[in-house]
Amino acid sequence: MKAKIPATLAMLFFGSLGSPAWAADEQKFVFETWTKQKIEAFGGSFEVPENRNAEGSRMIPIKYVRLRATGNEAGPPIVYLAGGPGGSGIAAIQYRLRMFMAMRKHGDVIALDQRGTGASNVVPRCQSKQAVPTTTVTSDEDYVRYHRQALQECLEFWRQNGVDLAGYNTIENAHDLEALRVHLGAEKIVLWGTSYGSHLALAALREIEGSIAKVVISSAEGLDQTIKLPLRFDAYLTRLQAAVGRQPAAKAAYPDIKALMRRVHAQLDRKPVLVKLKNKDGAKVDYLLQRRDMQLLAASLCADPRSAAILLNIYRQLDRGSLETFERVPARLLPDNLADPGGAISFDGMPVAMDIASGMTRKHQAVVAEQATKAIVGPYLDPTFHFDGMAPELDLGDAFRRAPVSSVPVLVLSGTLDGRTFIESQRKAVSGLENASLITVRNAGHNLFDESSSELQEAIDRFMEGKPGSSTATIAIELPDLAPM
């Protein structure tokens, strides 16, 4: 999930509302939430080399917001690592405010904008000259070709604009955390991350293990899991079907999710359907809906049970010949090709570079390619898969992708209905962590930090306080209504 940085944060970068506190160059200001809640905060920044491996590399800013600890026995600073890659840690204060406030009793909480994100971003967005046609059938091969050509244009665009894209990888990101620790004057830091933020935390356990006191992660993405296995999505659908089966109305509407999805895909392959979509300017345009579009939408909406319920209803209505549900989906929930139909293919530098750098082994690539021929979402679970072989100079290599081994205490929270980082993959991602506590959150999805669960927060509190707990445990949260509205 991505969000814009609130306008009130402009004071952080253009003026001070008070005197510096803690780190010498921090500026005190008032963080105002979407609900008009005002929180005293401190904004800080420091500089790091864009590419530590390049002599004379330019310096780039890393910016953050610090929320002061409220507990009497506060521990090391807690650094929030946003997902994506590309999410803003500062913006996450808004949509994860409840948990940010709860974590403050354990230490100062640092909302970090990683290199190339939010307030730390110095990489211009690239808009290519490529666009996918909106009203004619586009083959899968042509779709991939458009995107590869677009990325090739953008790689050259960034080079011409002085961006060293080789510096935008997870190893550099991990060493930025060490620079943050030094900047804060802290002996150690606690890492708290989700999705790509967990990927970064796992890399940090290898790169700067001695500087990390504890780690709390959810929706873990292993160092070799940037490109997901397509058949893991099918296994997720089996779990979703079981959840649907516990609700009579949902069960009646969706007796066989996989059959429904395959049926709609086959229908669209035979006869694509013309729909009305809004482009980024708000104008309605004709768009020829193809099977690939639904596969991309499925990969996008299945992260959480609530959005999966929307997806299931779209499939159900399409199966019945109705476009109403599809055409009412908010643009923020749509993949780029549907959110701005006919628009030029564009990229932010940090996310695409990070994913290419983390990459995949040749063995993994072969497995993904083979599974894509059978899986319901085909090869569209991770768009970066289609950039395989491009920009090899960015790839961190197979040594990076080995699972980390560490004795640092780690709490791993995994949702059973996570349709993005699948629970089987999460267990494998942390298999080398000898001091890991695994908590399964039944009925939770990818964004389980958004859940208002006292039991979930209590489990995090016990871990942060160093209290003994089971190395494996299960927490159940309420399953949302999956029946069509």
Coordinates of C-alpha atoms in Angstrom, one line a residue:
M1 CA 0.0 0.0 0.0
K2 CA 1.3 3.4 -0.9
A3 CA 0.2 6.8 0.4
K4 CA 1.1 10.4 -0.3
I5 CA 3.1 12.3 2.3
P6 CA 0.8 14.8 4.2
A7 CA 1.2 18.4 3.4
T8 CA 2.0 19.2 7.0
L9 CA 5.3 17.4 6.6
A10 CA 6.5 20.2 4.3
M11 CA 7.6 21.9 7.6
L12 CA 10.0 19.1 8.1
F13 CA 12.0 20.0 4.9
F14 CA 11.4 23.8 4.5
G15 CA 11.2 25.1 8.0
S16 CA 11.2 24.3 11.7
L17 CA 8.3 24.6 14.3
G18 CA 10.7 24.3 17.2
S19 CA 14.3 23.6 18.3
P20 CA 16.2 20.5 17.4
A21 CA 15.9 17.5 19.7
W22 CA 17.9 14.3 20.1
A23 CA 20.0 13.9 17.0
A24 CA 21.7 17.3 16.5
D25 CA 19.9 18.2 13.3
E26 CA 16.4 17.0 14.0
Q27 CA 13.6 19.5 13.8
K28 CA 10.5 19.5 16.1
F29 CA 7.2 19.8 14.3
V30 CA 3.5 18.8 14.6
F31 CA 2.5 15.7 12.6
E32 CA -1.2 16.1 11.8
T33 CA -3.1 12.9 10.8
W34 CA -5.9 12.4 8.4
T35 CA -8.3 12.4 11.4
K36 CA -6.8 15.8 12.5
Q37 CA -5.0 14.2 15.4
K38 CA -1.8 16.2 16.3
I39 CA 1.3 14.4 17.4
E40 CA 4.6 15.9 18.4
A41 CA 7.3 14.6 16.1
F42 CA 10.9 15.2 15.1
G43 CA 12.1 15.2 11.5
G44 CA 15.6 14.3 10.7
S45 CA 17.9 13.6 7.7
F46 CA 21.4 12.4 6.9
E47 CA 23.3 11.7 3.7
V48 CA 24.7 8.5 2.3
P49 CA 26.5 7.6 -0.9
E50 CA 24.1 6.7 -3.8
N51 CA 26.4 3.8 -4.6
R52 CA 29.0 2.8 -2.0
N53 CA 30.9 0.7 -4.6
A54 CA 31.4 3.6 -6.9
E55 CA 34.2 6.0 -6.2
G56 CA 33.0 9.6 -6.1
S57 CA 29.4 8.6 -5.9
R58 CA 27.0 11.5 -5.3
M59 CA 25.4 11.8 -1.8
I60 CA 21.7 11.4 -1.5
P61 CA 19.4 12.3 1.4
I62 CA 17.7 9.8 3.8
K63 CA 14.8 11.4 5.7
Y64 CA 12.7 10.2 8.6
V65 CA 10.2 11.2 11.2
R66 CA 10.8 10.2 14.9
L67 CA 7.9 9.7 17.3
R68 CA 9.2 9.9 20.9
A69 CA 8.9 6.9 23.2
T70 CA 6.1 6.9 25.8
G71 CA 7.2 4.0 28.0
N72 CA 9.2 4.3 31.2
E73 CA 11.6 1.5 30.1
A74 CA 12.1 2.3 26.4
G75 CA 14.5 0.2 24.5
P76 CA 16.5 0.9 21.3
P77 CA 14.9 2.9 18.5
I78 CA 12.4 1.0 16.4
V79 CA 12.8 1.6 12.7
Y80 CA 9.7 1.0 10.5
L81 CA 10.5 -0.5 7.1
A82 CA 7.7 0.1 4.6
G83 CA 6.8 -2.4 1.9
G84 CA 6.6 -2.2 -1.9
P85 CA 9.4 -1.7 -2.6
G86 CA 8.7 2.0 -2.9
G87 CA 6.4 2.6 0.0
S88 CA 6.9 5.6 2.2
G89 CA 7.6 4.9 5.9
I90 CA 6.6 8.4 6.8
A91 CA 3.2 8.1 5.0
A92 CA 2.6 4.8 6.8
I93 CA 2.2 6.7 10.0
Q94 CA -1.2 7.7 8.6
Y95 CA -2.7 4.4 7.7
R96 CA -0.9 2.4 10.5
L97 CA -1.3 5.1 13.2
R98 CA -2.7 2.7 15.8
M99 CA 0.3 0.4 15.6
F100 CA 2.8 3.3 15.5
M101 CA 1.3 4.7 18.7
A102 CA 1.3 1.3 20.3
M103 CA 5.0 0.6 19.5
R104 CA 6.1 3.9 21.1
K105 CA 5.9 2.3 24.6
H106 CA 8.9 0.1 23.6
G107 CA 11.1 2.9 22.2
D108 CA 11.3 5.9 19.9
V109 CA 9.7 4.9 16.6
I110 CA 11.5 6.0 13.4
A111 CA 9.3 6.2 10.3
L112 CA 12.0 5.9 7.6
D113 CA 11.7 6.9 4.0
Q114 CA 14.1 4.5 2.4
R115 CA 16.4 5.7 -0.4
G116 CA 14.4 6.5 -3.5
T117 CA 11.1 6.7 -1.7
G118 CA 8.9 9.5 -0.3
A119 CA 10.8 12.5 1.1
S120 CA 14.1 10.7 0.3
N121 CA 13.4 10.3 -3.4
V122 CA 15.8 12.1 -5.8
V123 CA 15.1 9.7 -8.7
P124 CA 12.7 11.3 -11.3
R125 CA 9.8 9.2 -12.5
C126 CA 10.2 8.0 -16.0
Q127 CA 7.4 8.1 -18.6
S128 CA 8.2 6.1 -21.7
K129 CA 6.9 6.5 -25.2
Q130 CA 5.3 3.0 -25.0
A131 CA 1.6 2.4 -24.4
V132 CA -0.5 -0.7 -24.6
P133 CA -3.4 -0.3 -27.1
T134 CA -6.8 0.0 -25.4
T135 CA -9.3 -1.2 -28.1
T136 CA -7.4 -3.9 -30.0
V137 CA -6.4 -7.3 -28.9
T138 CA -2.8 -7.3 -27.6
S139 CA -1.0 -10.7 -27.4
D140 CA 0.9 -11.6 -24.2
E141 CA 4.1 -11.5 -26.2
D142 CA 3.4 -7.9 -27.4
Y143 CA 2.3 -6.8 -23.9
V144 CA 5.7 -8.0 -22.5
R145 CA 7.5 -6.4 -25.5
Y146 CA 5.9 -3.0 -24.8
H147 CA 7.0 -3.1 -21.2
R148 CA 10.5 -4.3 -21.9
Q149 CA 10.9 -1.5 -24.5
A150 CA 9.5 1.0 -21.9
L151 CA 12.0 -0.1 -19.3
Q152 CA 14.9 0.1 -21.8
E153 CA 13.9 3.7 -22.5
C154 CA 13.8 4.4 -18.7
L155 CA 17.1 2.9 -17.9
E156 CA 18.6 5.3 -20.4
F157 CA 16.5 8.2 -19.1
W158 CA 17.9 7.6 -15.5
R159 CA 21.4 7.3 -16.8
Q160 CA 21.1 10.6 -18.6
N161 CA 19.7 12.2 -15.5
G162 CA 22.7 11.3 -13.4
V163 CA 21.1 8.5 -11.4
D164 CA 23.3 5.5 -10.5
L165 CA 20.7 2.9 -10.5
A166 CA 23.2 0.3 -9.3
G167 CA 22.9 2.0 -5.9
Y168 CA 19.3 1.1 -5.5
N169 CA 19.4 -2.4 -4.1
T170 CA 18.6 -4.0 -0.8
I171 CA 22.2 -4.3 0.3
E172 CA 22.7 -0.5 0.0
N173 CA 19.4 -0.1 1.8
A174 CA 20.6 -2.3 4.7
H175 CA 23.8 -0.2 5.0
D176 CA 21.6 2.9 5.1
L177 CA 20.1 1.4 8.3
E178 CA 23.6 1.2 9.8
A179 CA 24.1 4.8 8.8
L180 CA 20.8 5.7 10.5
R181 CA 21.9 3.9 13.7
V182 CA 25.1 5.9 13.8
H183 CA 23.3 9.1 13.1
L184 CA 20.9 8.4 16.0
G185 CA 23.8 7.6 18.3
A186 CA 22.2 4.3 19.2
E187 CA 24.1 1.1 20.2
K188 CA 21.5 -1.0 18.4
I189 CA 18.2 -0.7 16.6
V190 CA 15.0 -2.7 16.3
L191 CA 13.7 -3.4 12.8
W192 CA 9.9 -3.5 12.3
G193 CA 8.9 -4.2 8.7
T194 CA 6.4 -5.7 6.4
S195 CA 6.5 -7.3 2.9
Y196 CA 9.5 -5.7 1.1
G197 CA 10.3 -4.2 4.5
S198 CA 10.8 -7.8 5.8
H199 CA 13.0 -8.5 2.8
L200 CA 15.2 -5.6 3.8
A201 CA 15.2 -6.7 7.5
L202 CA 16.3 -10.2 6.4
A203 CA 19.1 -8.7 4.4
A204 CA 20.1 -6.5 7.3
L205 CA 20.4 -9.5 9.5
R206 CA 23.2 -10.7 7.2
E207 CA 24.8 -7.3 6.6
I208 CA 24.7 -5.6 10.0
E209 CA 23.6 -8.3 12.4
G210 CA 25.6 -6.9 15.3
S211 CA 23.7 -3.6 15.1
I212 CA 20.2 -5.2 15.4
A213 CA 18.6 -5.9 18.8
K214 CA 15.3 -7.5 17.6
V215 CA 13.2 -7.8 14.5
V216 CA 9.4 -7.8 14.1
I217 CA 8.2 -8.7 10.6
S218 CA 5.0 -9.6 8.9
S219 CA 4.2 -11.0 5.4
A220 CA 7.8 -12.1 5.1
E221 CA 9.4 -12.0 1.7
G222 CA 12.6 -14.1 1.5
L223 CA 15.8 -13.0 -0.2
D224 CA 15.1 -15.4 -3.1
Q225 CA 11.3 -14.7 -3.2
T226 CA 11.0 -11.4 -5.1
I227 CA 9.5 -13.4 -7.9
K228 CA 6.7 -15.5 -6.4
L229 CA 5.9 -19.1 -7.5
P230 CA 2.7 -18.9 -9.5
L231 CA 1.3 -22.2 -8.2
R232 CA 1.5 -20.8 -4.6
F233 CA -1.3 -18.5 -5.7
D234 CA -3.4 -21.6 -6.6
A235 CA -2.7 -23.0 -3.2
Y236 CA -3.8 -19.7 -1.7
L237 CA -7.1 -20.0 -3.6
T238 CA -7.7 -23.4 -1.9
R239 CA -7.4 -21.7 1.5
L240 CA -9.7 -18.9 0.3
Q241 CA -12.2 -21.5 -0.8
A242 CA -12.1 -23.0 2.7
A243 CA -12.8 -19.6 4.2
V244 CA -15.7 -19.1 1.8
G245 CA -17.0 -22.4 2.8
R246 CA -17.5 -21.2 6.4
Q247 CA -20.0 -18.6 5.3
P248 CA -23.2 -19.9 3.8
A249 CA -24.0 -16.9 1.6
A250 CA -20.4 -16.8 0.3
K251 CA -20.4 -20.6 -0.2
A252 CA -23.6 -20.4 -2.3
A253 CA -22.1 -17.6 -4.5
Y254 CA -18.7 -19.2 -5.0
P255 CA -18.9 -23.0 -4.9
D256 CA -15.7 -23.3 -6.9
I257 CA -13.4 -20.2 -7.1
K258 CA -10.8 -21.8 -9.4
A259 CA -13.4 -23.0 -11.9
L260 CA -15.0 -19.6 -11.9
M261 CA -11.8 -17.8 -12.6
R262 CA -10.7 -20.3 -15.3
R263 CA -14.1 -20.0 -16.9
V264 CA -14.0 -16.2 -17.1
H265 CA -10.4 -16.3 -18.4
A266 CA -11.5 -18.7 -21.2
Q267 CA -14.5 -16.5 -22.1
L268 CA -12.2 -13.5 -22.4
D269 CA -9.7 -15.4 -24.5
R270 CA -12.6 -16.3 -26.9
K271 CA -14.1 -12.9 -26.9
P272 CA -12.6 -9.9 -25.1
V273 CA -15.2 -7.5 -23.7
L274 CA -15.3 -3.7 -24.2
V275 CA -15.6 -1.8 -20.9
K276 CA -15.5 1.8 -19.8
L277 CA -12.6 2.9 -17.6
K278 CA -11.4 6.2 -16.3
N279 CA -7.8 7.3 -17.2
K280 CA -5.7 9.3 -14.8
D281 CA -7.3 12.5 -16.0
G282 CA -10.8 11.2 -15.1
A283 CA -11.9 10.8 -18.7
K284 CA -13.8 7.7 -19.6
V285 CA -12.2 5.6 -22.3
D286 CA -13.0 2.4 -24.1
Y287 CA -10.9 -0.5 -23.0
L288 CA -10.9 -4.1 -24.4
L289 CA -10.8 -6.3 -21.4
Q290 CA -8.7 -9.5 -22.0
R291 CA -7.8 -12.5 -19.9
R292 CA -4.5 -11.0 -19.0
D293 CA -6.1 -8.0 -17.4
M294 CA -8.1 -10.2 -15.1
Q295 CA -4.9 -12.2 -14.2
L296 CA -3.2 -8.9 -13.3
L297 CA -6.2 -7.8 -11.3
A298 CA -6.3 -11.1 -9.4
A299 CA -2.7 -10.7 -8.5
S300 CA -3.4 -7.2 -7.3
L301 CA -6.6 -7.7 -5.3
C302 CA -5.9 -11.0 -3.6
A303 CA -3.5 -9.6 -1.0
D304 CA -6.2 -9.4 1.7
P305 CA -9.6 -11.1 2.3
R306 CA -11.5 -7.8 1.9
S307 CA -10.1 -7.0 -1.5
A308 CA -10.4 -10.6 -2.5
A309 CA -14.1 -10.4 -1.8
I310 CA -14.3 -7.5 -4.4
L311 CA -12.3 -9.6 -6.9
L312 CA -14.6 -12.7 -6.4
N313 CA -17.7 -10.5 -7.1
I314 CA -16.1 -9.1 -10.2
Y315 CA -15.5 -12.6 -11.5
R316 CA -19.0 -13.6 -10.6
Q317 CA -20.6 -10.7 -12.4
L318 CA -18.4 -11.2 -15.5
D319 CA -19.4 -14.8 -15.6
R320 CA -23.0 -13.6 -15.7
G321 CA -22.3 -11.1 -18.4
S322 CA -22.4 -8.0 -16.2
L323 CA -19.7 -5.3 -16.2
E324 CA -21.1 -3.1 -13.5
T325 CA -18.9 -4.4 -10.6
F326 CA -15.8 -4.2 -12.7
E327 CA -16.4 -0.6 -13.8
R328 CA -16.9 0.5 -10.3
V329 CA -13.6 -0.6 -8.9
P330 CA -11.7 2.4 -7.5
A331 CA -8.6 3.2 -9.5
R332 CA -6.3 2.9 -6.4
L333 CA -7.1 -0.9 -6.4
L334 CA -6.3 -1.4 -10.0
P335 CA -3.0 -2.4 -11.6
D336 CA -1.4 0.3 -13.7
N337 CA -2.7 -1.0 -17.0
L338 CA -6.3 -0.6 -15.8
A339 CA -5.8 2.5 -13.6
D340 CA -4.6 4.6 -16.5
P341 CA -5.8 2.8 -19.7
G342 CA -3.9 4.0 -22.8
G343 CA -1.4 5.9 -20.7
A344 CA 2.3 5.8 -21.3
I345 CA 4.1 3.0 -19.4
S346 CA 6.0 4.7 -16.6
F347 CA 8.2 3.6 -13.8
D348 CA 9.6 4.8 -10.5
G349 CA 13.3 4.1 -10.3
M350 CA 13.7 2.6 -6.8
P351 CA 11.0 -0.1 -7.0
V352 CA 12.0 -1.5 -10.4
A353 CA 15.8 -1.3 -9.6
M354 CA 15.3 -3.0 -6.2
D355 CA 13.3 -5.9 -7.7
I356 CA 15.7 -6.4 -10.6
A357 CA 18.6 -6.4 -8.1
S358 CA 17.1 -9.0 -5.8
G359 CA 16.2 -11.0 -8.9
M360 CA 16.1 -14.8 -9.1
T361 CA 18.4 -17.7 -9.7
R362 CA 18.3 -19.5 -13.0
K363 CA 16.8 -22.5 -11.3
H364 CA 14.0 -20.4 -9.8
Q365 CA 13.4 -18.7 -13.1
A366 CA 12.9 -22.1 -14.8
V367 CA 10.4 -23.2 -12.1
V368 CA 8.4 -19.9 -12.4
A369 CA 8.3 -20.2 -16.1
E370 CA 7.1 -23.8 -15.9
Q371 CA 4.5 -23.1 -13.3
A372 CA 3.2 -20.1 -15.2
T373 CA 1.9 -22.4 -17.9
K374 CA -0.4 -24.1 -15.4
A375 CA -1.2 -21.4 -12.8
I376 CA -4.5 -19.4 -12.8
V377 CA -2.6 -16.1 -12.9
G378 CA -0.1 -17.3 -15.4
P379 CA 3.1 -15.3 -15.6
Y380 CA 1.5 -12.1 -14.1
L381 CA 2.0 -12.6 -10.4
D382 CA 5.2 -10.4 -10.5
P383 CA 5.7 -8.0 -13.4
T384 CA 9.5 -8.0 -12.8
F385 CA 9.5 -11.6 -14.1
H386 CA 9.1 -10.2 -17.6
F387 CA 12.3 -8.1 -17.2
D388 CA 14.5 -11.2 -16.8
G389 CA 17.8 -10.6 -18.4
M390 CA 17.5 -6.8 -18.6
A391 CA 20.1 -4.7 -16.7
P392 CA 22.2 -7.6 -15.5
E393 CA 24.6 -5.1 -14.0
L394 CA 22.0 -4.4 -11.3
D395 CA 21.6 -8.0 -10.2
L396 CA 23.1 -8.8 -6.7
G397 CA 23.8 -12.4 -7.6
D398 CA 22.9 -15.7 -6.1
A399 CA 25.0 -15.2 -3.0
F400 CA 22.6 -12.4 -1.9
R401 CA 19.6 -14.7 -2.4
R402 CA 20.7 -17.3 0.2
A403 CA 18.5 -17.5 3.2
P404 CA 20.0 -15.6 6.2
V405 CA 21.3 -17.3 9.3
S406 CA 21.0 -15.4 12.5
S407 CA 20.6 -15.8 16.3
V408 CA 18.9 -12.3 16.7
P409 CA 15.4 -12.6 18.2
V410 CA 12.8 -12.4 15.4
L411 CA 9.0 -12.4 15.5
V412 CA 7.4 -13.5 12.3
L413 CA 3.6 -12.8 11.8
S414 CA 2.0 -14.6 8.9
G415 CA -1.6 -14.4 7.6
T416 CA -3.3 -17.6 6.4
L417 CA -5.1 -15.6 3.7
D418 CA -2.1 -13.6 2.5
G419 CA -2.4 -13.7 -1.3
R420 CA 0.8 -11.9 -1.9
T421 CA 3.5 -13.4 0.3
F422 CA 2.2 -16.9 0.7
I423 CA 2.5 -18.6 4.1
E424 CA 4.4 -21.6 2.8
S425 CA 7.0 -19.2 1.3
Q426 CA 7.2 -17.2 4.5
R427 CA 8.1 -20.2 6.5
K428 CA 10.9 -21.0 4.1
A429 CA 12.2 -17.4 4.1
V430 CA 12.9 -17.5 7.9
S431 CA 14.1 -21.2 8.1
G432 CA 17.7 -20.1 8.9
L433 CA 16.7 -17.9 11.9
E434 CA 17.4 -20.0 15.0
N435 CA 15.8 -17.6 17.4
A436 CA 12.5 -17.0 15.5
S437 CA 9.0 -17.0 17.0
L438 CA 6.4 -17.8 14.4
I439 CA 2.8 -16.6 14.8
T440 CA 0.1 -17.7 12.4
V441 CA -2.7 -15.2 12.2
R442 CA -5.8 -17.1 11.0
N443 CA -8.0 -15.1 8.5
A444 CA -5.4 -12.3 8.1
G445 CA -4.1 -11.2 4.8
H446 CA -1.0 -9.4 3.6
N447 CA -1.6 -6.2 5.4
L448 CA -2.1 -7.8 8.8
F449 CA -0.6 -4.8 10.6
D450 CA -3.8 -3.0 9.7
E451 CA -5.9 -5.3 11.8
S452 CA -7.3 -4.0 15.1
S453 CA -6.5 -7.1 17.1
S454 CA -5.7 -6.7 20.8
E455 CA -4.3 -10.3 20.8
L456 CA -2.0 -9.5 17.9
Q457 CA -0.6 -6.3 19.6
E458 CA -0.2 -8.2 22.9
A459 CA 1.9 -10.8 21.1
I460 CA 4.1 -8.1 19.7
D461 CA 4.3 -6.4 23.2
R462 CA 5.4 -9.7 24.8
F463 CA 8.1 -10.2 22.3
M464 CA 9.3 -6.6 22.6
E465 CA 9.4 -6.9 26.4
G466 CA 11.4 -10.1 26.2
K467 CA 8.8 -12.2 27.9
P468 CA 8.8 -15.9 27.2
G469 CA 6.3 -17.2 24.6
S470 CA 5.8 -20.2 22.3
S471 CA 8.1 -20.5 19.3
T472 CA 4.9 -21.2 17.3
A473 CA 1.4 -19.9 18.1
T474 CA -1.9 -19.1 16.4
I475 CA -4.0 -16.0 16.7
A476 CA -7.5 -15.9 15.1
I477 CA -9.1 -12.7 13.9
E478 CA -12.6 -12.3 12.5
L479 CA -13.1 -13.2 8.9
P480 CA -14.7 -10.4 6.9
D481 CA -17.9 -11.1 4.9
L482 CA -16.9 -12.7 1.6
A483 CA -20.4 -12.8 0.1
P484 CA -21.2 -10.5 -2.8
M485 CA -22.8 -7.2 -1.7

